Structures are given as structure tokens and as C-alpha cells.
Amino acid sequence: MVVTVGTCLLVAFGSTAAETNKSDPMTLKEAFKNDFLVGAAINLDQIYGRDSKGVPIIETQFNSISPENVLKWEVVHPKPDKFDFAASDAYVNFGERNHMAIIGHTLIWHSQTPAWVFEDVNGKPLDRQSLLNRMSNHIFTVVGRYKGRIKGWDVVNEALAEDGTLRESNWKKIIGDDFVEKAFEFAQAADPNAELYYNDFALENEAKRNGAIALIKKLQKQGVKITGVGLQGHYLLTEPGLKQVDETISTIAALGVKVMITELDVNVLPSPARAFLGADVSQRYEARAGLNPYTNGLPDSVQQQLARRYAGLFSIFLKHRGDISRVTFWGVSDGDSWLNDWPVRGRTSYPLLFDRNHAPKPAFHAVIESAVDTQASTSSGGELVEKAGAHKN
Ligand code: XIL
């Protein structure tokens, strides 16, 4: 009898999923409203409302935004005595107007940080204390300006090398290994209520992941506040494997921090080098034959492969919905993506859920469906338990 009830329920929920898929009444933020925030990184044209097709998508589909570039040091603090908050103010206003969770990206990074930051007036490398003063001034000024308005900050971005040791950045070379905890301490003092994140790519690779775990444990042992870890999620069609993503989320969540997927995209274009996984912005390759195969559109087989890849990734994210607080895409439509210019310039890339005309792709439907399927199985499972209990009584 219980089996019959269960079967009926599954059939009923199955048709709901099919209807949803046909007419798409559901948006990303609705689909995952009981699971995690769904965000997008937004660019200048979107912040200033010039992207008339992109903005409505951001406003209807997403409940969180990240700044693709406008809160990076080179934009917000271009000269020692000059801060420029024009674009970041507009970014924060955009998020507030739309009642979104507004993310700050990023305070301390080796990239998109001007050379002067690490030099004295004579162009010589700065000493530790002077660089700490500069770091503190930057963090207090930027975080302080948006205190209570920016929900969480990528305090330190990409501090780790691929082998799990600290990257030989200017931050590490001049300040020493403790530059990471100093940055978190300054950020906490600047806005005690803000969430504070460590963000990096390729933590799915074991050596680097172990480095991240050691780093987080060290911060926790020292009593430094760290709220969450961002897995950037710059993925390929087949790499990393779902099992690797699954294990990465589990092991990081086990540290007692939130996990976020912060810069999700799936690159369908050929890799210029073997086993090329990651997002090291300094790695660049020359364009050559074969590296840009889809200039006239994405073949249907690859389009479907991308949809299946996204469905697989979201099945893992949903499995961990108790630990994942946000999934953010790095861009809105394929035309926006940084992957059109990295790691090879001038390619035609297809990594996101909306195409160049801002139409939802099969990958979009696959992502929505993953949420509907999960809701259906959770609800029918719940019903079954209830009915079974009732039957017993
Ligand atoms: C990228 C932006 O998308 C580009 O517009 C910019 O030219 C370079 O940086 N990891 C990060 C992001 O943390 O800030 C990077 O964003 C992509 C890799």
C-alpha cells in the first residue's frame, strides 16, 4: 500500500517537473530559494544600467551580486592617496535597489593590485610594517565605507600555490606568512558583522586543498574569524570530476565554515595546455589553430554536454545544500564572460547559462530541473515517511 502511495506521488511530481521545464516560469533564485543564494558577477555596463538585456536577467534571476572588477584594488584605490568609489558605490546601490546579498571581491590579491602598493617613494620594495599599514588603511577604508551594506568579503584571494604552499606573492614576500591572518583581522575590525571568506581556485586538487585546510585550521586555532571558503568553480566539461567536487565540499564544510561556489563557469573550449585546470590570470597562451572552434555557434552535441555537466554539478551542490550558502556565476551571458579572453585572447566562449542573445540555454533548463527534481524527491520522500507512519498507527 505504501509503495502504491509512493508511486502515485512520484508520477504527480514527475509531471510538475515536465511542466516547469516547458514554460520556464521558474527563475534561478526561486528554484533554489530553500537551498542557497544564486548570484552573478556583474560588470560596469550592468552596474550603470547600460546593458539593457543583461540587467533584467540579473534582476529577475539572481538574489546576490559580486563585482567582477570594481572592488579590486587597482579600481578602488588607484594611487596611494586616491580612492575612487564611483563604480563601487553604483554597484552597492544596484544591489540595495534589488534587495540582493551584496558581495565584496576582493581585498587582498596578488593580481589587479598596482605595483606602487609594494614600493616606497623611491620604487624600492616596502618594509613589512609599511606594507601592513598600507593593507590596514586599504581594508579599513574600503570595508568601512560599505559597513553593514556588503554582506561578505573575499578577504584574501588565491593565496595558495598549486602544491598547497603559500604563493610567492609580494604580500607573502614582504609581510611573511601571517599576511593572511592580518588581512582577516583588519577586515573583522572594520566591519565586525560582515562575513569573511577565503577564496581560491582548483581546491579540488588534493595538494592545494590540503594547503587550504591547513591555512583555515591555522586561522581558526588563532581565533581569527573566517566565515566561509569560496571555491571559485572555474571548471571544464570533464574536469574536475564530480566525485572530486563532492569530496572538496565535504572536507571543507567539515571545518565548520560555509562553502560557496563563487565564480562558476564551465569552459567548453579546448585547453591550450595539458591538464589545464584553474584560473591563474597570469597564465596566457597565444591563439593558434584549433583553439577557437565554435565561432559560428556551439554544436548541439556540445550544448547538450554542457547542460549535462551543469546538471551534474548542481546535483552535487544540492546534495550539500546544508553547507553551501551561495552559488555565483562569473558573468550573466556568454558574451560577458572573461573566458572569451582568458587564457587565450579573442575566443568565442560558451560557459554560462544565457547565450549571447541573452536567451536561456539548455544548461539553464538543466539547472532549474535539478532543483525541481530535488524538491520532488525530498517532498515525496517526506510524504512516504508520513504515510508509512500513519499506516502503522
Ligand atoms: C577576472 C575578470 O573577470 C576579468 O574581467 C579581469 O580582466 C581579470 O579578472 N579569479 C578571480 C576573478 O578571483 O577576480 C577573476 O576575474 C577571474 C579569476
Short mmCIF file of C-alpha atoms and ligand atoms in Angstrom, two decimals:
data_model
loop_
_atom_site.label_atom_id
_atom_site.label_comp_id
_atom_site.label_asym_id
_atom_site.label_seq_id
_atom_site.Cartn_x
_atom_site.Cartn_y
_atom_site.Cartn_z
CA MET A 1 0.00 0.00 0.00
CA VAL A 2 2.79 2.36 0.93
CA VAL A 3 4.50 1.52 -2.35
CA THR A 4 1.36 2.46 -4.27
CA VAL A 5 1.12 5.80 -2.49
CA GLY A 6 4.79 6.43 -3.24
CA THR A 7 4.38 5.63 -6.92
CA CYS A 8 1.41 7.96 -7.25
CA LEU A 9 3.34 10.77 -5.65
CA LEU A 10 6.32 10.28 -7.93
CA VAL A 11 4.10 10.38 -11.00
CA ALA A 12 2.46 13.56 -9.76
CA PHE A 13 5.77 15.27 -9.09
CA GLY A 14 7.19 13.98 -12.38
CA SER A 15 4.54 15.91 -14.32
CA THR A 16 5.20 19.06 -12.31
CA ALA A 17 8.84 18.92 -13.33
CA ALA A 18 7.94 18.48 -17.00
CA GLU A 19 5.53 21.43 -16.97
CA THR A 20 8.12 23.65 -15.36
CA ASN A 21 10.63 22.74 -17.98
CA LYS A 22 8.25 23.54 -20.85
CA SER A 23 7.18 27.02 -19.87
CA ASP A 24 10.06 28.10 -17.60
CA PRO A 25 8.00 30.02 -15.10
CA MET A 26 10.71 29.45 -12.59
CA THR A 27 13.76 31.60 -12.08
CA LEU A 28 17.07 30.53 -10.62
CA LYS A 29 16.53 32.36 -7.36
CA GLU A 30 13.09 30.80 -6.93
CA ALA A 31 14.29 27.34 -7.85
CA PHE A 32 16.97 27.38 -5.14
CA LYS A 33 15.22 29.56 -2.57
CA ASN A 34 15.31 26.84 0.08
CA ASP A 35 18.86 25.80 -0.78
CA PHE A 36 21.30 28.66 -1.34
CA LEU A 37 21.62 32.15 -2.82
CA VAL A 38 22.21 32.29 -6.57
CA GLY A 39 24.47 35.10 -7.70
CA ALA A 40 26.14 36.63 -10.73
CA ALA A 41 29.27 38.69 -11.13
CA ILE A 42 28.31 41.98 -12.75
CA ASN A 43 30.32 44.36 -14.92
CA LEU A 44 30.35 48.13 -15.45
CA ASP A 45 27.67 48.14 -18.18
CA GLN A 46 25.36 46.25 -15.87
CA ILE A 47 26.16 48.33 -12.80
CA TYR A 48 25.36 51.51 -14.72
CA GLY A 49 22.25 50.02 -16.41
CA ARG A 50 23.69 50.30 -19.94
CA ASP A 51 23.30 46.58 -20.63
CA SER A 52 19.57 46.69 -21.34
CA LYS A 53 19.29 42.94 -21.91
CA GLY A 54 21.56 41.80 -19.09
CA VAL A 55 20.10 43.94 -16.31
CA PRO A 56 16.57 42.44 -16.40
CA ILE A 57 18.10 38.97 -16.22
CA ILE A 58 20.16 39.94 -13.20
CA GLU A 59 17.12 41.47 -11.53
CA THR A 60 14.80 38.53 -12.14
CA GLN A 61 17.11 35.53 -11.87
CA PHE A 62 19.61 36.34 -9.11
CA ASN A 63 19.45 37.32 -5.46
CA SER A 64 23.16 38.03 -4.98
CA ILE A 65 25.77 40.01 -6.90
CA SER A 66 29.56 40.03 -6.97
CA PRO A 67 31.62 42.81 -8.54
CA GLU A 68 33.58 41.40 -11.48
CA ASN A 69 36.21 44.14 -11.18
CA VAL A 70 35.02 47.33 -9.46
CA LEU A 71 36.13 46.47 -5.93
CA LYS A 72 39.60 45.29 -6.90
CA TRP A 73 42.46 47.38 -5.55
CA GLU A 74 43.51 48.89 -8.90
CA VAL A 75 39.99 50.26 -9.45
CA VAL A 76 39.07 51.43 -5.99
CA HIS A 77 42.50 52.62 -4.81
CA PRO A 78 44.50 53.53 -7.92
CA LYS A 79 47.06 55.83 -6.22
CA PRO A 80 48.47 55.96 -2.68
CA ASP A 81 46.33 58.93 -1.68
CA LYS A 82 43.43 58.38 -4.06
CA PHE A 83 40.39 56.17 -3.58
CA ASP A 84 37.77 56.07 -6.32
CA PHE A 85 34.41 54.74 -5.20
CA ALA A 86 32.29 55.91 -8.13
CA ALA A 87 31.75 52.46 -9.65
CA SER A 88 31.67 50.53 -6.38
CA ASP A 89 29.06 52.92 -4.93
CA ALA A 90 26.92 52.33 -8.04
CA TYR A 91 27.46 48.57 -7.62
CA VAL A 92 26.29 48.60 -3.99
CA ASN A 93 23.32 50.82 -4.89
CA PHE A 94 22.34 48.33 -7.62
CA GLY A 95 22.29 45.52 -5.07
CA GLU A 96 20.35 47.51 -2.48
CA ARG A 97 17.75 48.64 -5.02
CA ASN A 98 17.15 44.99 -5.81
CA HIS A 99 17.36 43.68 -2.21
CA MET A 100 20.28 41.43 -3.06
CA ALA A 101 23.05 39.88 -0.98
CA ILE A 102 25.97 42.11 -1.97
CA ILE A 103 29.42 40.53 -2.04
CA GLY A 104 32.78 42.30 -1.82
CA HIS A 105 35.52 40.93 -4.09
CA THR A 106 38.38 41.25 -3.22
CA LEU A 107 40.60 42.91 -0.61
CA ILE A 108 43.99 41.20 -0.76
CA TRP A 109 45.12 39.57 -4.00
CA HIS A 110 48.38 39.45 -5.96
CA SER A 111 46.63 40.44 -9.19
CA GLN A 112 44.95 43.71 -10.24
CA THR A 113 46.87 45.40 -7.45
CA PRO A 114 49.08 48.32 -8.57
CA ALA A 115 52.87 47.98 -8.32
CA TRP A 116 53.10 51.07 -6.07
CA VAL A 117 51.37 49.14 -3.27
CA PHE A 118 54.57 47.18 -2.68
CA GLU A 119 57.06 50.02 -3.24
CA ASP A 120 58.34 53.01 -1.30
CA VAL A 121 58.63 56.51 -2.81
CA ASN A 122 61.93 55.53 -4.45
CA GLY A 123 60.43 52.46 -6.09
CA LYS A 124 62.24 50.12 -3.66
CA PRO A 125 60.38 47.19 -2.02
CA LEU A 126 58.45 48.31 1.03
CA ASP A 127 59.29 47.00 4.52
CA ARG A 128 56.89 44.73 6.43
CA GLN A 129 55.44 47.37 8.74
CA SER A 130 54.82 49.89 5.96
CA LEU A 131 53.02 47.28 3.87
CA LEU A 132 50.93 46.23 6.88
CA ASN A 133 49.99 49.89 7.38
CA ARG A 134 49.00 50.14 3.74
CA MET A 135 46.97 46.93 3.94
CA SER A 136 45.21 48.13 7.07
CA ASN A 137 44.47 51.56 5.57
CA HIS A 138 43.03 49.95 2.42
CA ILE A 139 40.86 47.45 4.28
CA PHE A 140 39.56 49.97 6.84
CA THR A 141 38.73 52.49 4.13
CA VAL A 142 37.04 50.10 1.70
CA VAL A 143 35.27 47.78 4.15
CA GLY A 144 34.42 50.72 6.40
CA ARG A 145 32.71 52.58 3.56
CA TYR A 146 30.26 49.73 3.00
CA LYS A 147 29.90 48.63 6.61
CA GLY A 148 26.54 46.95 7.13
CA ARG A 149 25.81 47.07 3.38
CA ILE A 150 28.20 44.50 1.94
CA LYS A 151 27.24 41.11 3.36
CA GLY A 152 30.56 39.35 2.97
CA TRP A 153 34.10 39.91 1.70
CA ASP A 154 36.59 37.78 -0.18
CA VAL A 155 39.24 38.98 2.24
CA VAL A 156 42.11 37.05 0.69
CA ASN A 157 42.01 35.73 -2.85
CA GLU A 158 44.28 32.99 -4.23
CA ALA A 159 47.00 32.96 -1.56
CA LEU A 160 47.92 29.36 -2.36
CA ALA A 161 50.18 27.84 -4.99
CA GLU A 162 49.20 24.60 -6.72
CA ASP A 163 51.28 22.48 -4.31
CA GLY A 164 49.41 23.87 -1.33
CA THR A 165 52.17 26.12 -0.03
CA LEU A 166 51.66 29.86 0.11
CA ARG A 167 52.13 31.52 -3.28
CA GLU A 168 55.27 33.69 -3.55
CA SER A 169 53.26 36.90 -3.86
CA ASN A 170 54.52 40.33 -2.86
CA TRP A 171 52.22 40.07 0.15
CA LYS A 172 53.96 36.94 1.34
CA LYS A 173 57.46 38.07 0.41
CA ILE A 174 57.26 41.39 2.21
CA ILE A 175 54.94 40.71 5.17
CA GLY A 176 55.53 36.98 5.64
CA ASP A 177 53.10 34.06 6.04
CA ASP A 178 50.96 35.95 8.53
CA PHE A 179 49.69 38.39 5.88
CA VAL A 180 46.59 36.21 5.63
CA GLU A 181 45.58 36.46 9.28
CA LYS A 182 46.42 40.17 9.36
CA ALA A 183 44.04 40.80 6.46
CA PHE A 184 41.24 38.90 8.21
CA GLU A 185 41.87 40.74 11.48
CA PHE A 186 41.70 44.15 9.80
CA ALA A 187 38.51 43.18 7.94
CA GLN A 188 36.86 41.98 11.12
CA ALA A 189 37.74 45.18 12.94
CA ALA A 190 36.47 47.28 10.01
CA ASP A 191 33.04 45.57 9.95
CA PRO A 192 32.53 43.11 12.80
CA ASN A 193 29.26 41.84 11.31
CA ALA A 194 30.49 41.15 7.77
CA GLU A 195 31.09 37.58 6.66
CA LEU A 196 34.74 36.95 5.84
CA TYR A 197 35.85 34.48 3.17
CA TYR A 198 38.97 32.86 1.81
CA ASN A 199 38.55 32.40 -1.96
CA ASP A 200 40.61 30.29 -4.37
CA PHE A 201 40.53 28.12 -7.48
CA ALA A 202 41.43 24.45 -8.05
CA LEU A 203 40.93 23.47 -4.40
CA GLU A 204 39.51 20.29 -5.95
CA ASN A 205 43.15 19.25 -6.46
CA GLU A 206 44.25 17.40 -3.38
CA ALA A 207 47.58 19.11 -2.69
CA LYS A 208 46.10 22.58 -2.95
CA ARG A 209 43.04 21.57 -0.95
CA ASN A 210 45.25 20.26 1.86
CA GLY A 211 47.06 23.59 1.85
CA ALA A 212 43.72 25.40 2.17
CA ILE A 213 42.62 23.14 5.01
CA ALA A 214 45.88 23.76 6.88
CA LEU A 215 45.53 27.51 6.32
CA ILE A 216 41.95 27.60 7.62
CA LYS A 217 42.76 25.44 10.63
CA LYS A 218 45.63 27.78 11.45
CA LEU A 219 43.31 30.81 11.34
CA GLN A 220 40.74 29.04 13.48
CA LYS A 221 43.36 28.00 16.03
CA GLN A 222 44.49 31.60 16.32
CA GLY A 223 40.92 32.72 16.91
CA VAL A 224 40.77 34.66 13.63
CA LYS A 225 37.24 34.96 12.27
CA ILE A 226 36.67 33.15 8.98
CA THR A 227 33.06 32.57 7.91
CA GLY A 228 33.47 30.69 4.69
CA VAL A 229 35.55 29.36 1.86
CA GLY A 230 34.85 30.22 -1.76
CA LEU A 231 35.52 27.57 -4.36
CA GLN A 232 35.82 29.67 -7.49
CA GLY A 233 34.42 26.89 -9.70
CA HIS A 234 36.16 27.72 -12.96
CA TYR A 235 35.51 24.28 -14.37
CA LEU A 236 35.95 22.38 -17.62
CA LEU A 237 33.49 19.97 -19.27
CA THR A 238 35.07 16.92 -17.67
CA GLU A 239 37.41 18.31 -15.02
CA PRO A 240 37.27 18.20 -12.08
CA GLY A 241 35.23 15.02 -11.68
CA LEU A 242 32.01 15.25 -9.68
CA LYS A 243 33.48 12.99 -7.01
CA GLN A 244 36.34 15.46 -6.56
CA VAL A 245 33.91 18.38 -6.25
CA ASP A 246 31.81 16.37 -3.79
CA GLU A 247 34.81 15.49 -1.61
CA THR A 248 36.11 19.04 -1.70
CA ILE A 249 32.82 20.45 -0.41
CA SER A 250 32.58 17.78 2.30
CA THR A 251 36.12 18.21 3.61
CA ILE A 252 35.93 21.99 3.68
CA ALA A 253 32.48 22.03 5.29
CA ALA A 254 33.82 19.66 7.95
CA LEU A 255 36.00 22.54 9.17
CA GLY A 256 32.81 24.27 10.30
CA VAL A 257 32.85 27.02 7.68
CA LYS A 258 30.29 27.85 4.99
CA VAL A 259 31.15 26.74 1.47
CA MET A 260 30.37 28.93 -1.52
CA ILE A 261 30.79 28.40 -5.24
CA THR A 262 31.87 31.91 -6.08
CA GLU A 263 32.86 32.18 -9.76
CA LEU A 264 31.12 29.35 -11.55
CA ASP A 265 31.61 28.80 -15.28
CA VAL A 266 32.28 25.78 -17.48
CA ASN A 267 34.79 26.29 -20.27
CA VAL A 268 33.86 24.23 -23.35
CA LEU A 269 36.81 25.45 -25.44
CA PRO A 270 39.96 23.36 -26.00
CA SER A 271 42.64 23.76 -23.34
CA PRO A 272 45.86 25.30 -24.64
CA ALA A 273 47.92 23.11 -22.33
CA ARG A 274 47.55 19.61 -20.93
CA ALA A 275 45.57 19.12 -17.73
CA PHE A 276 44.82 22.79 -17.67
CA LEU A 277 42.56 23.43 -14.73
CA GLY A 278 42.34 26.59 -12.76
CA ALA A 279 42.05 30.30 -13.17
CA ASP A 280 45.54 31.72 -12.84
CA VAL A 281 45.01 35.07 -14.53
CA SER A 282 48.73 35.41 -15.31
CA GLN A 283 48.71 32.27 -17.47
CA ARG A 284 48.24 33.30 -21.07
CA TYR A 285 48.61 31.43 -24.34
CA GLU A 286 48.91 32.57 -27.97
CA ALA A 287 45.93 31.99 -30.24
CA ARG A 288 46.58 29.11 -32.63
CA ALA A 289 44.61 26.91 -35.00
CA GLY A 290 42.05 24.73 -33.29
CA LEU A 291 41.80 26.73 -30.08
CA ASN A 292 38.70 28.66 -31.15
CA PRO A 293 36.47 26.08 -32.87
CA TYR A 294 32.94 27.47 -32.31
CA THR A 295 32.99 30.96 -33.78
CA ASN A 296 29.74 30.22 -35.68
CA GLY A 297 27.86 28.74 -32.75
CA LEU A 298 28.03 25.81 -30.39
CA PRO A 299 27.24 22.40 -31.92
CA ASP A 300 24.19 20.78 -30.35
CA SER A 301 26.22 17.86 -29.02
CA VAL A 302 28.44 20.22 -27.01
CA GLN A 303 25.43 22.26 -25.92
CA GLN A 304 23.89 19.08 -24.50
CA GLN A 305 27.17 18.07 -22.91
CA LEU A 306 27.33 21.46 -21.19
CA ALA A 307 23.75 21.01 -19.92
CA ARG A 308 24.62 17.57 -18.52
CA ARG A 309 27.74 18.96 -16.89
CA TYR A 310 25.76 21.72 -15.18
CA ALA A 311 23.09 19.21 -14.08
CA GLY A 312 25.83 17.04 -12.56
CA LEU A 313 27.45 19.96 -10.75
CA PHE A 314 24.13 21.17 -9.36
CA SER A 315 23.22 17.68 -8.16
CA ILE A 316 26.38 17.85 -6.03
CA PHE A 317 25.67 21.41 -4.85
CA LEU A 318 22.13 20.39 -3.88
CA LYS A 319 23.41 17.35 -2.03
CA HIS A 320 25.40 19.79 0.10
CA ARG A 321 22.71 22.44 0.38
CA GLY A 322 23.04 22.42 4.15
CA ASP A 323 26.64 23.57 3.83
CA ILE A 324 26.56 25.68 0.65
CA SER A 325 25.28 29.20 1.23
CA ARG A 326 25.70 30.64 -2.28
CA VAL A 327 26.39 29.65 -5.89
CA THR A 328 27.56 32.59 -8.02
CA PHE A 329 28.14 32.53 -11.77
CA TRP A 330 31.07 34.54 -13.13
CA GLY A 331 29.02 36.61 -15.55
CA VAL A 332 25.47 36.63 -16.90
CA SER A 333 25.57 35.83 -20.62
CA ASP A 334 28.24 34.11 -22.70
CA GLY A 335 29.21 37.42 -24.27
CA ASP A 336 30.15 38.82 -20.84
CA SER A 337 32.50 36.03 -19.86
CA TRP A 338 36.16 36.62 -19.09
CA LEU A 339 36.73 33.24 -20.80
CA ASN A 340 36.42 35.00 -24.18
CA ASP A 341 39.84 36.48 -23.37
CA TRP A 342 41.48 34.04 -20.97
CA PRO A 343 43.69 32.07 -21.21
CA VAL A 344 43.70 32.88 -24.94
CA ARG A 345 42.54 36.27 -26.22
CA GLY A 346 39.67 36.77 -28.66
CA ARG A 347 37.90 33.42 -28.46
CA THR A 348 34.15 32.74 -28.64
CA SER A 349 33.28 31.11 -25.36
CA TYR A 350 30.07 29.47 -24.10
CA PRO A 351 30.49 28.92 -20.37
CA LEU A 352 27.30 30.36 -18.82
CA LEU A 353 23.53 29.72 -18.71
CA PHE A 354 22.45 32.54 -21.07
CA ASP A 355 23.67 32.82 -24.66
CA ARG A 356 24.97 35.90 -26.50
CA ASN A 357 21.39 36.96 -27.24
CA HIS A 358 20.55 36.55 -23.56
CA ALA A 359 18.31 33.56 -24.21
CA PRO A 360 18.40 30.74 -21.66
CA LYS A 361 20.43 27.76 -22.91
CA PRO A 362 19.71 24.06 -22.38
CA ALA A 363 22.13 24.35 -19.43
CA PHE A 364 19.73 26.85 -17.79
CA HIS A 365 16.83 24.40 -18.07
CA ALA A 366 19.01 21.59 -16.77
CA VAL A 367 19.94 23.64 -13.70
CA ILE A 368 16.31 24.57 -12.97
CA GLU A 369 15.28 20.96 -13.45
CA SER A 370 17.88 19.75 -10.97
CA ALA A 371 16.20 21.89 -8.31
CA VAL A 372 12.69 20.76 -9.24
CA ASP A 373 13.79 17.11 -9.22
CA THR A 374 15.38 17.50 -5.80
CA GLN A 375 12.26 19.18 -4.39
CA ALA A 376 10.12 16.40 -5.84
CA SER A 377 12.19 13.61 -4.36
CA THR A 378 12.50 15.37 -0.99
CA SER A 379 8.75 16.03 -0.83
CA SER A 380 7.74 12.56 -1.99
CA GLY A 381 10.23 11.03 0.47
CA GLY A 382 8.73 13.11 3.26
CA GLU A 383 5.20 12.12 2.27
CA LEU A 384 6.17 8.48 2.21
CA VAL A 385 7.52 8.57 5.74
CA GLU A 386 4.40 10.36 6.92
CA LYS A 387 2.05 7.93 5.18
CA ALA A 388 4.04 4.94 6.41
CA GLY A 389 3.82 6.29 9.95
CA ALA A 390 0.07 6.86 9.60
CA HIS A 391 -0.37 3.34 8.26
CA LYS A 392 1.46 1.86 11.25
CA ASN A 393 -0.76 3.73 13.71
C1 XIL B 1 38.68 38.35 -13.86
C2 XIL B 1 37.67 39.27 -14.54
O1 XIL B 1 36.54 38.51 -14.90
C3 XIL B 1 38.27 39.94 -15.74
O2 XIL B 1 37.38 40.92 -16.27
C4 XIL B 1 39.60 40.60 -15.36
O3 XIL B 1 40.20 41.10 -16.53
C5 XIL B 1 40.53 39.61 -14.69
O4 XIL B 1 39.88 39.03 -13.57
N1 XIL B 1 39.65 34.76 -10.38
C6 XIL B 1 39.12 35.85 -9.73
C7 XIL B 1 38.44 36.90 -10.52
O5 XIL B 1 39.11 35.87 -8.49
O6 XIL B 1 38.57 38.18 -9.94
C8 XIL B 1 38.93 36.93 -11.95
O7 XIL B 1 38.13 37.87 -12.66
C9 XIL B 1 38.86 35.56 -12.57
C10 XIL B 1 39.72 34.58 -11.81
#
